[in-house]
Amino acid sequence: MGGGHDDFSSGAFNDPKHRVSGPGLTRTMYSTGIGAAAGTFYGACVAAWYPDPVTTTQKFGGTLGKSDFRAVGRTIARPAMWFSLAAGTFTATECVMEMIRNETQDAWNSLVAGVGGGGGGGVATG
């Protein structure tokens, strides 16, 4: 409890708390999972925020005033998919940049990876 020294931190102000190391595929899958978890949380907050029921336009059936299970699932799954896509693209691009530049870890890798991750989201949304 005190001092700021634990297994994940050296106590320095700018020290990353958890560094994922290993092969690029492992790092990409890890960040994709974290992105999916963050997107699921965001989608659940969006679904719970509005007091109106989450429904779809159906030709037949459907109960007026009640949330549709498929619509709630889509409301939660879409952000999870986009968050995981952006995180996975970012990490995969960063790993490729490190491989191309002989394991050099600097801001240029993150810059190019940010362009790749943001470009993936931009192409998908139009």
CSV table of C-alpha atoms in Angstrom, one decimal:
chain,number,residue,atom,x,y,z
A,1,MET,CA,0.0,0.0,0.0
A,2,GLY,CA,2.3,3.0,-0.1
A,3,GLY,CA,5.3,4.2,-1.9
A,4,GLY,CA,3.9,3.5,-5.4
A,5,HIS,CA,6.2,0.5,-5.9
A,6,ASP,CA,4.5,-2.7,-7.0
A,7,ASP,CA,5.1,-5.4,-9.6
A,8,PHE,CA,3.8,-3.3,-12.5
A,9,SER,CA,5.4,0.1,-11.8
A,10,SER,CA,8.8,1.5,-11.0
A,11,GLY,CA,7.1,4.5,-9.3
A,12,ALA,CA,8.3,7.0,-12.0
A,13,PHE,CA,5.7,9.4,-13.2
A,14,ASN,CA,5.9,8.5,-16.9
A,15,ASP,CA,6.4,4.8,-16.4
A,16,PRO,CA,3.9,2.6,-18.3
A,17,LYS,CA,2.1,0.4,-15.8
A,18,HIS,CA,1.9,-2.7,-17.9
A,19,ARG,CA,4.0,-3.4,-21.0
A,20,VAL,CA,2.9,-6.2,-23.2
A,21,SER,CA,5.9,-7.9,-24.9
A,22,GLY,CA,6.3,-10.9,-27.1
A,23,PRO,CA,5.5,-11.7,-30.7
A,24,GLY,CA,3.4,-9.3,-32.7
A,25,LEU,CA,0.4,-11.7,-33.0
A,26,THR,CA,0.3,-12.0,-29.2
A,27,ARG,CA,0.3,-8.2,-28.8
A,28,THR,CA,-2.3,-7.7,-31.5
A,29,MET,CA,-4.7,-10.3,-30.0
A,30,TYR,CA,-4.2,-8.8,-26.5
A,31,SER,CA,-5.0,-5.2,-27.7
A,32,THR,CA,-7.9,-6.5,-29.8
A,33,GLY,CA,-9.4,-8.1,-26.7
A,34,ILE,CA,-8.9,-4.9,-24.7
A,35,GLY,CA,-10.6,-2.9,-27.5
A,36,ALA,CA,-13.5,-5.3,-27.6
A,37,ALA,CA,-13.9,-5.0,-23.8
A,38,ALA,CA,-13.8,-1.2,-24.0
A,39,GLY,CA,-16.3,-1.2,-26.9
A,40,THR,CA,-18.6,-3.5,-25.0
A,41,PHE,CA,-18.6,-1.2,-22.0
A,42,TYR,CA,-19.2,1.8,-24.3
A,43,GLY,CA,-22.1,0.1,-26.1
A,44,ALA,CA,-23.7,-1.0,-22.8
A,45,CYS,CA,-23.5,2.6,-21.5
A,46,VAL,CA,-25.1,3.9,-24.7
A,47,ALA,CA,-27.9,1.3,-24.5
A,48,ALA,CA,-28.5,2.1,-20.8
A,49,TRP,CA,-28.3,5.9,-21.2
A,50,TYR,CA,-31.4,6.6,-23.2
A,51,PRO,CA,-34.8,5.9,-21.5
A,52,ASP,CA,-36.5,4.9,-24.7
A,53,PRO,CA,-36.6,1.2,-25.6
A,54,VAL,CA,-34.0,0.0,-28.1
A,55,THR,CA,-36.0,-1.4,-31.0
A,56,THR,CA,-35.6,-2.0,-34.7
A,57,THR,CA,-38.1,-1.4,-37.5
A,58,GLN,CA,-39.7,-4.7,-38.0
A,59,LYS,CA,-42.3,-5.6,-40.7
A,60,PHE,CA,-44.1,-8.1,-38.4
A,61,GLY,CA,-44.3,-8.6,-34.7
A,62,GLY,CA,-42.4,-6.8,-32.0
A,63,THR,CA,-43.9,-5.5,-28.9
A,64,LEU,CA,-44.4,-1.7,-28.7
A,65,GLY,CA,-42.6,-0.1,-25.8
A,66,LYS,CA,-40.2,-3.0,-25.1
A,67,SER,CA,-36.6,-3.4,-26.1
A,68,ASP,CA,-35.7,-5.9,-28.8
A,69,PHE,CA,-33.0,-8.3,-27.8
A,70,ARG,CA,-31.4,-8.2,-31.2
A,71,ALA,CA,-31.4,-4.4,-31.3
A,72,VAL,CA,-29.7,-4.3,-27.8
A,73,GLY,CA,-27.2,-6.8,-29.0
A,74,ARG,CA,-26.4,-4.7,-32.1
A,75,THR,CA,-26.2,-1.6,-30.0
A,76,ILE,CA,-23.5,-3.3,-27.8
A,77,ALA,CA,-21.7,-5.3,-30.5
A,78,ARG,CA,-21.1,-2.5,-33.0
A,79,PRO,CA,-18.9,-0.4,-30.8
A,80,ALA,CA,-17.1,-3.5,-29.6
A,81,MET,CA,-16.3,-4.4,-33.2
A,82,TRP,CA,-15.1,-0.9,-34.1
A,83,PHE,CA,-13.0,-0.5,-30.9
A,84,SER,CA,-11.4,-3.9,-31.4
A,85,LEU,CA,-10.7,-3.1,-35.1
A,86,ALA,CA,-9.0,0.1,-34.3
A,87,ALA,CA,-6.9,-1.4,-31.5
A,88,GLY,CA,-5.9,-4.4,-33.5
A,89,THR,CA,-5.0,-2.3,-36.5
A,90,PHE,CA,-3.0,0.1,-34.4
A,91,THR,CA,-1.0,-2.7,-32.7
A,92,ALA,CA,-0.5,-4.8,-35.9
A,93,THR,CA,0.8,-1.7,-37.7
A,94,GLU,CA,3.1,-0.8,-34.8
A,95,CYS,CA,4.5,-4.3,-34.7
A,96,VAL,CA,5.1,-4.2,-38.5
A,97,MET,CA,6.9,-0.9,-38.1
A,98,GLU,CA,9.1,-2.3,-35.4
A,99,MET,CA,9.9,-5.3,-37.6
A,100,ILE,CA,10.7,-3.1,-40.6
A,101,ARG,CA,12.9,-0.7,-38.5
A,102,ASN,CA,14.9,-3.5,-36.7
A,103,GLU,CA,13.1,-3.4,-33.3
A,104,THR,CA,13.3,0.3,-32.9
A,105,GLN,CA,10.7,1.5,-30.5
A,106,ASP,CA,10.0,5.2,-30.8
A,107,ALA,CA,7.2,7.6,-31.6
A,108,TRP,CA,7.4,7.1,-35.3
A,109,ASN,CA,6.0,3.6,-34.9
A,110,SER,CA,3.1,4.9,-32.9
A,111,LEU,CA,2.5,7.8,-35.4
A,112,VAL,CA,2.2,5.5,-38.4
A,113,ALA,CA,0.1,3.0,-36.3
A,114,GLY,CA,-2.3,5.8,-35.4
A,115,VAL,CA,-2.7,6.7,-39.0
A,116,GLY,CA,-3.4,3.1,-39.8
A,117,GLY,CA,-5.9,2.6,-36.9
A,118,GLY,CA,-7.7,5.9,-37.6
A,119,GLY,CA,-7.7,5.2,-41.3
A,120,GLY,CA,-9.4,1.9,-40.8
A,121,GLY,CA,-12.2,3.6,-38.8
A,122,GLY,CA,-12.4,6.4,-41.3
A,123,VAL,CA,-12.8,4.1,-44.3
A,124,ALA,CA,-15.5,2.1,-42.6
A,125,THR,CA,-17.6,5.1,-41.6
A,126,GLY,CA,-17.3,6.9,-45.0
